[in-house]
Short mmCIF file of N, CA and C in Angstrom, two decimals:
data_model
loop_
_atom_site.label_atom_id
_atom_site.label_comp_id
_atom_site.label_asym_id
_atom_site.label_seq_id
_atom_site.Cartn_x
_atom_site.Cartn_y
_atom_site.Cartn_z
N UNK A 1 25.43 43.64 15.16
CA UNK A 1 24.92 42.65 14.22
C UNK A 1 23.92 41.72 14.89
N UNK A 2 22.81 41.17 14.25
CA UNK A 2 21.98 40.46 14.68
C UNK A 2 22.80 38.48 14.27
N UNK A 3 21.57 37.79 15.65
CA UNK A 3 22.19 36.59 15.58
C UNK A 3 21.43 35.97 14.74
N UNK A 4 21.74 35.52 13.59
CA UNK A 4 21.17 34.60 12.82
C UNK A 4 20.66 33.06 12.79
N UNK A 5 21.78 32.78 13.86
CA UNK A 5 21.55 31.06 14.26
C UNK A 5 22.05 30.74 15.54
N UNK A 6 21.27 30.07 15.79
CA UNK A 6 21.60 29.49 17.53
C UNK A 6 21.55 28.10 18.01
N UNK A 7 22.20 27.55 18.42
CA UNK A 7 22.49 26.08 18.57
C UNK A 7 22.36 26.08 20.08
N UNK A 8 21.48 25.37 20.99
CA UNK A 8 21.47 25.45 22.15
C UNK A 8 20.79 23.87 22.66
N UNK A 9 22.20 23.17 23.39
CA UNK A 9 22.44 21.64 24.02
C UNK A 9 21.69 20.66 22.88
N UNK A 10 22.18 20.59 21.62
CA UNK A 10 21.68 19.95 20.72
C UNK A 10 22.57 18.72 20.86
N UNK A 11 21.86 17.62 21.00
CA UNK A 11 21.73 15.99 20.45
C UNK A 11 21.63 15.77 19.76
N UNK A 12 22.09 14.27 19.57
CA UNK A 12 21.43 13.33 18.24
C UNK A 12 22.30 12.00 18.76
N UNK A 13 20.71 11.11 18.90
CA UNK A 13 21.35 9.74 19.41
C UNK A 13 20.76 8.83 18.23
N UNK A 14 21.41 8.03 17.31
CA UNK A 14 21.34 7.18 16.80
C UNK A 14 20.40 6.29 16.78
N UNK A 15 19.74 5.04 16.62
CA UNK A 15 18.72 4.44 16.85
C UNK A 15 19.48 3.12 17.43
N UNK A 16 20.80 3.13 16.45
CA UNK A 16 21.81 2.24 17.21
C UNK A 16 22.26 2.26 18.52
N UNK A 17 22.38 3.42 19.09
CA UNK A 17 22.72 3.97 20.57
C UNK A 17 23.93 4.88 19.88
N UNK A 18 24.21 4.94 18.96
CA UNK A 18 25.61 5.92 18.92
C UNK A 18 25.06 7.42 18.91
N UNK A 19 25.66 8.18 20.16
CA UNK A 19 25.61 9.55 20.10
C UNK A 19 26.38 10.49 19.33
N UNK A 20 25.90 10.71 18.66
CA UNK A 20 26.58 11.47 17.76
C UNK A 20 27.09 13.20 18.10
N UNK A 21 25.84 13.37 18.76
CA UNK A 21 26.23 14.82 19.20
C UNK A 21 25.67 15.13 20.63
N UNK A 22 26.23 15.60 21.40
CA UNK A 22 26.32 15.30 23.13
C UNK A 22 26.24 17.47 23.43
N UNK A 23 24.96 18.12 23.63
CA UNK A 23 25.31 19.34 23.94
C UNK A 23 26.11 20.77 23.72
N UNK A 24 25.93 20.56 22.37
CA UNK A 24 26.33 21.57 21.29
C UNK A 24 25.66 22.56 21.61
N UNK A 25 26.66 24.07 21.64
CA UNK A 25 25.70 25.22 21.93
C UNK A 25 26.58 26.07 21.01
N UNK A 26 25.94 27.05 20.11
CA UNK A 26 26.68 28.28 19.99
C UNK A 26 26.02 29.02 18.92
N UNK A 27 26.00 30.56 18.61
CA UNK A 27 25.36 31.39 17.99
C UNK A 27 26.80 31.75 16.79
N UNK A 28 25.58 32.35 15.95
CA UNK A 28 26.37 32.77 14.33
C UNK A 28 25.62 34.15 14.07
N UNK A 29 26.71 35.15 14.25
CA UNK A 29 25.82 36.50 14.06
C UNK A 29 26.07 36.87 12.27
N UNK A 30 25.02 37.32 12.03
CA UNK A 30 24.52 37.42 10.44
C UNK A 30 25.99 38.24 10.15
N UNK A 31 26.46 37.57 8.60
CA UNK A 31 27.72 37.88 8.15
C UNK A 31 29.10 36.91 8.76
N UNK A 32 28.85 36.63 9.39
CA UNK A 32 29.49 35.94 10.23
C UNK A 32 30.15 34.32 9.42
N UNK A 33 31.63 34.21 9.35
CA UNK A 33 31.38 32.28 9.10
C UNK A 33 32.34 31.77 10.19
N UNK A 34 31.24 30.69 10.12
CA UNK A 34 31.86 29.58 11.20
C UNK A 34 32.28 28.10 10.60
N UNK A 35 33.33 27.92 11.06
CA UNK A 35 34.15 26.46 10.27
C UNK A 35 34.21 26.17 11.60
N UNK A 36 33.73 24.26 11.29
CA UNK A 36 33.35 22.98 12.18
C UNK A 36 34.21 22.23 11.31
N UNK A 37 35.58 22.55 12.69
CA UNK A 37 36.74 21.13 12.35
C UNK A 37 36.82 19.92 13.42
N UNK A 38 36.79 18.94 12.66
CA UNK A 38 36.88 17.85 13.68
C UNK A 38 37.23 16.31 12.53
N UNK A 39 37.48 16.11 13.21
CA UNK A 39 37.96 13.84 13.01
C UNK A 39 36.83 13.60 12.00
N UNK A 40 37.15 12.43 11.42
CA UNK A 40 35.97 11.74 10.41
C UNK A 40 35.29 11.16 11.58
N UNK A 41 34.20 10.69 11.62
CA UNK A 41 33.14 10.37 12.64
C UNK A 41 32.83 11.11 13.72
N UNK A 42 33.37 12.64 13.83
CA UNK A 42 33.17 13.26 15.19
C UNK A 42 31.74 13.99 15.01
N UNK A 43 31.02 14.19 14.40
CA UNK A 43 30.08 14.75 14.11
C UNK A 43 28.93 16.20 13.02
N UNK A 44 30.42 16.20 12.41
CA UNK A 44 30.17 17.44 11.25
C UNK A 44 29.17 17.56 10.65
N UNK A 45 28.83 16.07 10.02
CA UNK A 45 28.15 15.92 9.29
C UNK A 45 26.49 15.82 10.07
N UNK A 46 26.53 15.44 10.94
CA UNK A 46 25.35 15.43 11.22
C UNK A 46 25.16 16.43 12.09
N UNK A 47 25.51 17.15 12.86
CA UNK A 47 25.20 18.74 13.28
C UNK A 47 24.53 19.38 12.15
N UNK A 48 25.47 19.30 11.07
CA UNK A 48 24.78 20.56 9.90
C UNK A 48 23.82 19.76 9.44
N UNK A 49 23.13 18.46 9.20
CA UNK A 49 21.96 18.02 8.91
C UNK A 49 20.71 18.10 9.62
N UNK A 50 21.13 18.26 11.15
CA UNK A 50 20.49 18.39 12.01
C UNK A 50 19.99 20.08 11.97
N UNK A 51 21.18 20.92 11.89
CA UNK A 51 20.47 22.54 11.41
C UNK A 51 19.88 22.51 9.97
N UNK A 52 19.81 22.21 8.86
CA UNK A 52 18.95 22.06 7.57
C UNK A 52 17.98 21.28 8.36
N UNK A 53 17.85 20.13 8.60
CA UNK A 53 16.76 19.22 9.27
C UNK A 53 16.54 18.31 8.42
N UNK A 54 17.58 17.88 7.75
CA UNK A 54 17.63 16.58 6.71
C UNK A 54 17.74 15.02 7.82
N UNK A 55 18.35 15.96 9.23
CA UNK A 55 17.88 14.90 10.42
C UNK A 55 17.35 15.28 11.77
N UNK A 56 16.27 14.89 12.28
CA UNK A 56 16.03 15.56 13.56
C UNK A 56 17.14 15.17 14.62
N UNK A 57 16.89 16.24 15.22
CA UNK A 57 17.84 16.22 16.16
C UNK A 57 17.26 15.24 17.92
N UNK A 58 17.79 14.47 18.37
CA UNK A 58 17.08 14.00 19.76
C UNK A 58 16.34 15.19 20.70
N UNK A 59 17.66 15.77 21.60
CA UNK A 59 17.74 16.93 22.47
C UNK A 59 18.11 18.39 21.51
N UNK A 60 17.30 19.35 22.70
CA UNK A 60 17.92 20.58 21.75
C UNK A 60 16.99 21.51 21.24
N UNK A 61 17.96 22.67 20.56
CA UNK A 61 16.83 23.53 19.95
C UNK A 61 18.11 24.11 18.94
N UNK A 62 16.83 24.55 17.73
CA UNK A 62 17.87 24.94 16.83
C UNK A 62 16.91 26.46 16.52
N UNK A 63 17.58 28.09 16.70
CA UNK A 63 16.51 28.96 16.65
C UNK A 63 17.35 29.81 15.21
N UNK A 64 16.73 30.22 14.09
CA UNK A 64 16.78 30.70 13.22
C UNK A 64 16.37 32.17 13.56
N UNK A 65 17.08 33.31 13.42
CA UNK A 65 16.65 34.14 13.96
C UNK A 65 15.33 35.40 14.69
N UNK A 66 15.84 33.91 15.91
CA UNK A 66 15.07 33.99 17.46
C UNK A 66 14.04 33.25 16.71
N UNK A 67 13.32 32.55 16.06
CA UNK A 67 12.09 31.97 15.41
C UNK A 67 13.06 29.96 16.08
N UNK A 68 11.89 29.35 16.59
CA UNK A 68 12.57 27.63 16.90
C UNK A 68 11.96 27.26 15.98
N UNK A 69 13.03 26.84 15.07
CA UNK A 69 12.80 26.02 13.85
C UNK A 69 13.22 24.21 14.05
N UNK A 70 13.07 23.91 15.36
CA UNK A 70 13.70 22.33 15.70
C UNK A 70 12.39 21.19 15.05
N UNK A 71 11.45 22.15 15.59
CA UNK A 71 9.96 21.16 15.13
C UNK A 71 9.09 21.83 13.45
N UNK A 72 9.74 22.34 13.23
CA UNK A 72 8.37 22.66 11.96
C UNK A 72 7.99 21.55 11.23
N UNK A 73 7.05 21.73 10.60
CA UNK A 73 6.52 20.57 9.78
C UNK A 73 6.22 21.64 8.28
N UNK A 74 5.96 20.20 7.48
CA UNK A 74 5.96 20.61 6.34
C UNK A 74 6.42 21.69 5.63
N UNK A 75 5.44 22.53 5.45
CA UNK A 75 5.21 23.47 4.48
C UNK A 75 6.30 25.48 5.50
N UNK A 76 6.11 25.19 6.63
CA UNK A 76 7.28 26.17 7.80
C UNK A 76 8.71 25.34 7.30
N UNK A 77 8.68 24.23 7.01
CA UNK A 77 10.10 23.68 7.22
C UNK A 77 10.32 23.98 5.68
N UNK A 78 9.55 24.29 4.35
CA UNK A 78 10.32 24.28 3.35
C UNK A 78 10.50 25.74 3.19
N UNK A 79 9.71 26.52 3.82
CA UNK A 79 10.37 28.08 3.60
C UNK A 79 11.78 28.42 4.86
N UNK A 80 11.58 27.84 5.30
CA UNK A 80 13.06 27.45 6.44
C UNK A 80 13.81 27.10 5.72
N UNK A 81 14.27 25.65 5.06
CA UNK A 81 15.06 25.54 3.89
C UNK A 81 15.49 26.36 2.84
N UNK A 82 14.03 27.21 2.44
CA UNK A 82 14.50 28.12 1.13
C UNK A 82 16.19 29.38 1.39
N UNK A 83 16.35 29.08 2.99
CA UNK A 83 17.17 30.24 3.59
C UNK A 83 18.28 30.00 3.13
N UNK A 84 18.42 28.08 3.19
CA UNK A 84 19.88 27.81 3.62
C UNK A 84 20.23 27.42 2.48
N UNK A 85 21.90 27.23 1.88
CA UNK A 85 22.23 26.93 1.14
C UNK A 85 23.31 25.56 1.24
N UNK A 86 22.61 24.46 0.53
CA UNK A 86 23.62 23.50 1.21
C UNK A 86 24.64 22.65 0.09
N UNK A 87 25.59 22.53 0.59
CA UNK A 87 26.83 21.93 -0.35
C UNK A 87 26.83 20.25 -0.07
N UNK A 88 26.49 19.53 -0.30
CA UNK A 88 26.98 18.25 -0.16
C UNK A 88 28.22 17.94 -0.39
N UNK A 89 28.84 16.53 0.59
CA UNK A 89 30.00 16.31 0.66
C UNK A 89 29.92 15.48 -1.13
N UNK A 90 29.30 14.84 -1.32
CA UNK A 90 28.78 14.13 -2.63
C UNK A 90 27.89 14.78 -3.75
N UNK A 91 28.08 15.47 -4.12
CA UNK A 91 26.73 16.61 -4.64
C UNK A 91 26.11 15.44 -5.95
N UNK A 92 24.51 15.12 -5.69
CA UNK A 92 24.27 13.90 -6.55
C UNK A 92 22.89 14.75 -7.57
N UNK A 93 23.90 15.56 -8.48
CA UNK A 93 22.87 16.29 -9.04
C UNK A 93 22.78 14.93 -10.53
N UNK A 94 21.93 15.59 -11.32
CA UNK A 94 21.53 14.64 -12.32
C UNK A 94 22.52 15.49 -13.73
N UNK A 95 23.43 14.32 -14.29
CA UNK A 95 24.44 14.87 -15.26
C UNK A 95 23.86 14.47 -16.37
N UNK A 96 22.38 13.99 -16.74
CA UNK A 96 21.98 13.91 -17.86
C UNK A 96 21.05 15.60 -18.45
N UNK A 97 20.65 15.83 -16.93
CA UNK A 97 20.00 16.88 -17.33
C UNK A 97 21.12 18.25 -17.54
N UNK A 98 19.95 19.02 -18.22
CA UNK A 98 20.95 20.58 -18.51
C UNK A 98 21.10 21.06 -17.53
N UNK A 99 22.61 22.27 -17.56
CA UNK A 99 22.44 23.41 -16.52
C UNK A 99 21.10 23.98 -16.07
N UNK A 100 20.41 24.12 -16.89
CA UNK A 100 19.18 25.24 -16.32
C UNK A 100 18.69 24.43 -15.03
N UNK A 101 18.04 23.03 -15.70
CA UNK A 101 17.50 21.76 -14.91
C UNK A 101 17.94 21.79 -13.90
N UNK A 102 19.24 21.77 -13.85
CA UNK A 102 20.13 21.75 -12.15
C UNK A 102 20.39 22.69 -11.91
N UNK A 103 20.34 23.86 -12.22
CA UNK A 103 19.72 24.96 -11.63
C UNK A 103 18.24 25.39 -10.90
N UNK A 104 17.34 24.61 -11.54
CA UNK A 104 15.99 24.82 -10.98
C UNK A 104 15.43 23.63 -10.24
N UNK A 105 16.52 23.13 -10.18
CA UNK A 105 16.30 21.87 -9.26
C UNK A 105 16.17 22.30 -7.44
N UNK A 106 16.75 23.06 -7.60
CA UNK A 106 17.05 23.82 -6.32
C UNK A 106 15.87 24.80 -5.83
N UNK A 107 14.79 24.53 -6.78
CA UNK A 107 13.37 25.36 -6.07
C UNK A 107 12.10 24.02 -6.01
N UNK A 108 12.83 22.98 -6.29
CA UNK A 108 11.72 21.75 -6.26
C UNK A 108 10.82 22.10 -5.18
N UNK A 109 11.27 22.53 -3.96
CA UNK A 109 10.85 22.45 -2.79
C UNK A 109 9.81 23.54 -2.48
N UNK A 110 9.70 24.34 -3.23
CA UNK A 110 9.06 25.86 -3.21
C UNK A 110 8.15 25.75 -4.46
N UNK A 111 7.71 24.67 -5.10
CA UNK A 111 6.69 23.79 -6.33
C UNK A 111 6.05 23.10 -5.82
N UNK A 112 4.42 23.40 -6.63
CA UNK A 112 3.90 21.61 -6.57
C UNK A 112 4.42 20.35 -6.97
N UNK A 113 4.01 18.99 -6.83
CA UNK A 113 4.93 18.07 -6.92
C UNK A 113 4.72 18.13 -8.25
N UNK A 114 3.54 18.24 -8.92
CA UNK A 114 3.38 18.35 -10.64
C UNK A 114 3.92 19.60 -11.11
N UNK A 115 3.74 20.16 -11.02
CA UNK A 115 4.73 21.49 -11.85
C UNK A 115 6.29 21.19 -11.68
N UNK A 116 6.43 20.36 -10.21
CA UNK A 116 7.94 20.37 -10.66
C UNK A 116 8.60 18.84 -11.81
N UNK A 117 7.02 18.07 -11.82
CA UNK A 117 7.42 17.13 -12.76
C UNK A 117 7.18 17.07 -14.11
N UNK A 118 6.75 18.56 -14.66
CA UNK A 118 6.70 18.57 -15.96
C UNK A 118 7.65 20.17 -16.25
N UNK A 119 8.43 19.96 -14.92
CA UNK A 119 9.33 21.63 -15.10
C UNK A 119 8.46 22.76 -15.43
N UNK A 120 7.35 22.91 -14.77
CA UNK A 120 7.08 24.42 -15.05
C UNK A 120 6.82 25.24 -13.79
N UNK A 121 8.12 25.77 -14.23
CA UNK A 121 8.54 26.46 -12.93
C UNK A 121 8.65 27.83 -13.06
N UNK A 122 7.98 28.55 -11.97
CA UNK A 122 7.52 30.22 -12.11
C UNK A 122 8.44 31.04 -13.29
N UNK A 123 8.03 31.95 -14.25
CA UNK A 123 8.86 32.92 -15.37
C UNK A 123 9.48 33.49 -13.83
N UNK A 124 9.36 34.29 -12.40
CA UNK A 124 10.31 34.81 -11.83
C UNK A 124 11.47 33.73 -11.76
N UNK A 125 11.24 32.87 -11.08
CA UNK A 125 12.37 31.70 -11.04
C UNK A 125 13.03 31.53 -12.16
N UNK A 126 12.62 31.75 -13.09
CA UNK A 126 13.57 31.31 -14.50
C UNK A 126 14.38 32.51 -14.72
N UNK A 127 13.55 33.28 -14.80
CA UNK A 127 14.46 34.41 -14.65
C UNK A 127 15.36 34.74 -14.11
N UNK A 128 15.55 34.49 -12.95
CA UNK A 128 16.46 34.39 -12.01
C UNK A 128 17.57 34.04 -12.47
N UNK A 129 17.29 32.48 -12.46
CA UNK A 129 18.39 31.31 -13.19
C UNK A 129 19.17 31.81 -14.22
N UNK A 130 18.29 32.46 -14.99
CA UNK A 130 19.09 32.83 -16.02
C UNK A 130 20.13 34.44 -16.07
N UNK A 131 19.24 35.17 -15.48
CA UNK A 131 20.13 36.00 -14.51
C UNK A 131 21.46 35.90 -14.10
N UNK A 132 21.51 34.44 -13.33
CA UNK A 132 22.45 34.29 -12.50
C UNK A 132 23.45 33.54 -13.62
N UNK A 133 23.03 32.44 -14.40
CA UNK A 133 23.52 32.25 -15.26
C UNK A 133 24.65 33.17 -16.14
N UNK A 134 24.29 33.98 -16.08
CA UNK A 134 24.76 35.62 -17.23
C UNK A 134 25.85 35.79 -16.10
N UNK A 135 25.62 36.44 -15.20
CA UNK A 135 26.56 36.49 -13.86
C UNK A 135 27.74 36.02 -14.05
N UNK A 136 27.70 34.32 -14.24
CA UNK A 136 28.88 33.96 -14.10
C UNK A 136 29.63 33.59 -15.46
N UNK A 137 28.96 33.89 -16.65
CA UNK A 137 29.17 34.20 -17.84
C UNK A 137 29.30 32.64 -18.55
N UNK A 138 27.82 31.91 -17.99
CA UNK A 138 27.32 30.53 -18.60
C UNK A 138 26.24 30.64 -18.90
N UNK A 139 25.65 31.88 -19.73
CA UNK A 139 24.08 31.64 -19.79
C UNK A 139 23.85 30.75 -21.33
N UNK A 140 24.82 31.07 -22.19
CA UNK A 140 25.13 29.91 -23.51
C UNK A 140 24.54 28.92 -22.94
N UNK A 141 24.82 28.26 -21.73
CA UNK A 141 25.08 26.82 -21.76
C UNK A 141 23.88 26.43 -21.17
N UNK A 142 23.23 27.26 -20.73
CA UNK A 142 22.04 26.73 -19.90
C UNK A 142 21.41 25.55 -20.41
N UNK A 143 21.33 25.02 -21.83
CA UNK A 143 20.55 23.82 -22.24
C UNK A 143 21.51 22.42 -22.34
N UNK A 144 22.93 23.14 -22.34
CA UNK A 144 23.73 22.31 -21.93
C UNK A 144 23.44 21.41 -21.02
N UNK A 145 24.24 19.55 -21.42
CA UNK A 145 24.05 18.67 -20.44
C UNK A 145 25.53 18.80 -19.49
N UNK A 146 25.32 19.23 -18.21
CA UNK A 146 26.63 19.81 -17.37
C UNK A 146 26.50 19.02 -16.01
N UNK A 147 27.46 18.89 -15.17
CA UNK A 147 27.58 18.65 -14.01
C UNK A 147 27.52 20.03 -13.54
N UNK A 148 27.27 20.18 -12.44
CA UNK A 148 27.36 21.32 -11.90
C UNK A 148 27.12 21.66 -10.52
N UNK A 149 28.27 22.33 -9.23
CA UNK A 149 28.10 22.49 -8.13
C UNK A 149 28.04 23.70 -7.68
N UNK A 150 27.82 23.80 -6.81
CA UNK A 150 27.76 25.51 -5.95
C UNK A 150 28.71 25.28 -4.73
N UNK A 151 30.24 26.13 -4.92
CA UNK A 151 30.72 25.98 -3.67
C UNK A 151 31.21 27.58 -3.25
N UNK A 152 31.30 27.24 -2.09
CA UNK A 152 30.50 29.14 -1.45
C UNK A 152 30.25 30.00 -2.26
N UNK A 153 28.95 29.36 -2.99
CA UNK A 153 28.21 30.66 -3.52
C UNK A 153 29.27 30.59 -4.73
N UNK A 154 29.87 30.19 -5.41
CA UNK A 154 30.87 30.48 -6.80
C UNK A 154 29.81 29.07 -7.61
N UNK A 155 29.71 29.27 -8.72
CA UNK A 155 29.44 28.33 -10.01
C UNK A 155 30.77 27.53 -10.27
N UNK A 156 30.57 26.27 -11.03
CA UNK A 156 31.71 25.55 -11.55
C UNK A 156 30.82 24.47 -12.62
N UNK A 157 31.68 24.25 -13.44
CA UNK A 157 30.68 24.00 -14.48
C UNK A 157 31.79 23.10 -15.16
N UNK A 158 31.38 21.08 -15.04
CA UNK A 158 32.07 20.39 -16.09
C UNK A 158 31.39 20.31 -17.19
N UNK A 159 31.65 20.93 -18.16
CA UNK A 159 31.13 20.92 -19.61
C UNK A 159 32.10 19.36 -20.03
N UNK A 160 31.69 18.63 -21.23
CA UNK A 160 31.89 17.99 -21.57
C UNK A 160 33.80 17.95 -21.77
N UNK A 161 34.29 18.52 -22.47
CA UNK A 161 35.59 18.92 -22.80
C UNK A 161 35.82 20.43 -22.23
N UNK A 162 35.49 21.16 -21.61
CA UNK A 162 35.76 21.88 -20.92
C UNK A 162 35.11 22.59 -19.59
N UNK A 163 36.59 23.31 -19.04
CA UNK A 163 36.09 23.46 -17.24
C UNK A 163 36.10 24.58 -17.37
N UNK A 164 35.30 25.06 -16.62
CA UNK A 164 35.02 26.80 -16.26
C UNK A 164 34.95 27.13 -14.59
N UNK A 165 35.64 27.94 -14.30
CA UNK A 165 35.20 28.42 -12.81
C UNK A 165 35.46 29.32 -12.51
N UNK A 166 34.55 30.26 -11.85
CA UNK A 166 34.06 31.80 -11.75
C UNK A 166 34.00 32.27 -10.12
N UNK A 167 34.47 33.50 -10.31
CA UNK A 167 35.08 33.90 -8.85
C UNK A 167 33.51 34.42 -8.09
N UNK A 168 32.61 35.18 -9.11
CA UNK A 168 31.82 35.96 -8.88
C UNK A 168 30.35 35.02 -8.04
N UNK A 169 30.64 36.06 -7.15
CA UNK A 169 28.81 35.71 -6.47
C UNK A 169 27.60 35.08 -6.99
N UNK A 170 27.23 34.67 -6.64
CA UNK A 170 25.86 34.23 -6.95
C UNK A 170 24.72 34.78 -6.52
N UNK A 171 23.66 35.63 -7.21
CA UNK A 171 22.82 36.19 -6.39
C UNK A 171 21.88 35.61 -5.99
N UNK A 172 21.87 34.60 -5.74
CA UNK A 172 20.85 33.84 -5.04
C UNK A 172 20.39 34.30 -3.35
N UNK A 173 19.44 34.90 -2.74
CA UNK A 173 19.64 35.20 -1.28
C UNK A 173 19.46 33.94 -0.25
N UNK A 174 20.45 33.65 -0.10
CA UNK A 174 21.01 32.68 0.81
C UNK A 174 20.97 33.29 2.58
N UNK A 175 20.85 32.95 3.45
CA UNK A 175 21.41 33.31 4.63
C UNK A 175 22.07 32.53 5.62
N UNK A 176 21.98 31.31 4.99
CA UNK A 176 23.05 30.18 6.29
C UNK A 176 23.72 29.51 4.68
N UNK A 177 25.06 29.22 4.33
CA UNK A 177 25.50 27.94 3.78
C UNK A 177 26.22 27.16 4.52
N UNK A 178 25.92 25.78 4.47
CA UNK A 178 26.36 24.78 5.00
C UNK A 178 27.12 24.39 3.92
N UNK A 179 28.43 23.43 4.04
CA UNK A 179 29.11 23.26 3.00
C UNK A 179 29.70 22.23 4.02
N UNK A 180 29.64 20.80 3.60
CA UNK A 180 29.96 19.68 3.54
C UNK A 180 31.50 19.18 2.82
N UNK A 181 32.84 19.46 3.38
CA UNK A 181 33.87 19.38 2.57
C UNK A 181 33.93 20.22 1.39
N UNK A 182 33.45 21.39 1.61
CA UNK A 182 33.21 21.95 0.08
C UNK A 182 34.83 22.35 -0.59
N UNK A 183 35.78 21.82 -0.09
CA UNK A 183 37.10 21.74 -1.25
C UNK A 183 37.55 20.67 -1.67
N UNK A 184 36.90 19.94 -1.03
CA UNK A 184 37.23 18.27 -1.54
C UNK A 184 36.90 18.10 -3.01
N UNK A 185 38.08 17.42 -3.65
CA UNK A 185 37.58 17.26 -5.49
C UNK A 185 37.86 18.21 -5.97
N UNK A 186 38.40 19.31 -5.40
CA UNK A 186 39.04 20.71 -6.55
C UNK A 186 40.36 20.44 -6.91
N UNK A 187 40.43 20.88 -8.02
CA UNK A 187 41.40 20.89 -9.35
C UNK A 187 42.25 22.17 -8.85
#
């Protein structure tokens, strides 16, 4: 199997002085999952921000397979992103908008800033959505106003007066998910 991700003497010092992460090393071969247990404040959270790059890291290198993705800028760093799939410990999607909406919220980043502010977002992309939608047997609801999270790759869907949750995959091609407490808040 090939290595998909590589963590090698990664930092992150605070601006405060708090080190957060002191020489982290280790590889994730594709297929592979790896669970990061540790204490509240030991560093979970910001390791896996530091691999998405929602924070730079001080020291270190972070290599996406064999490619160093520690420095990209812009437009390298949002097709880098398009890989990973990330769960927030807080997921702060918008519950006014519909399923579809928060569904295609998740390609903002792969849009101009105007197309993604009048939602017109590629017929492949929609397609998709709706695709995937069918999948987990919510495509009804797509105009629906829903909460809605992604935890490993499964749909869950608070409809107003009713809950739905689906075992089945998501075909979205993902190759790293990060998941931030992703059982915290289950029913």
């Amino acid at each position: 199997m090939n290595i998909i991700l590589t963590i090698e003497q990664l930092e992150k010092t605070y601006p405060n002085g708090t080190q957060a992460l002191k020489g982290i090393s280790f590889s994730v071969l594709q297929g592979e999952f790896l669970v990061i247990i540790g204490l509240s404040g030991s560093g979970k959270s910001t390791l896996l921000r530091c691999i998405n790059r929602l924070i730079e890291p001080t020291n270190g290198s972070i290599m996406y397979r064999g490619k160093d993705v520690t420095h990209l800028k812009s437009k390298e760093l949002r097709e880098y992103r398009k890989k990973i799939g990330m769960i927030f410990q807080h997921f702060n999607l918008i519950k006014r908008r519909s399923v579809m909406e928060n569904v295609l919220a998740g390609h903002l980043g792969s849009i101009s800033v105007w197309k993604s502010i009048f939602g017109k977002f590629p017929s492949l992309i929609r397609s998709e959505a709706h695709k995937n939608l069918g999948i987990v047997g919510i495509e009804g609801k797509a105009e629906h106003r829903a909460l809605l999270m992604w935890i490993y790759g499964r749909f869950f869907v608070l409809d107003q007066n009713k809950r739905q949750f689906s075992q089945e995959r998501i075909a979205f091609v993902i190759f790293i998910w990060i998941c931030l407490s992703p059982i915290r808040n289950i029913e």
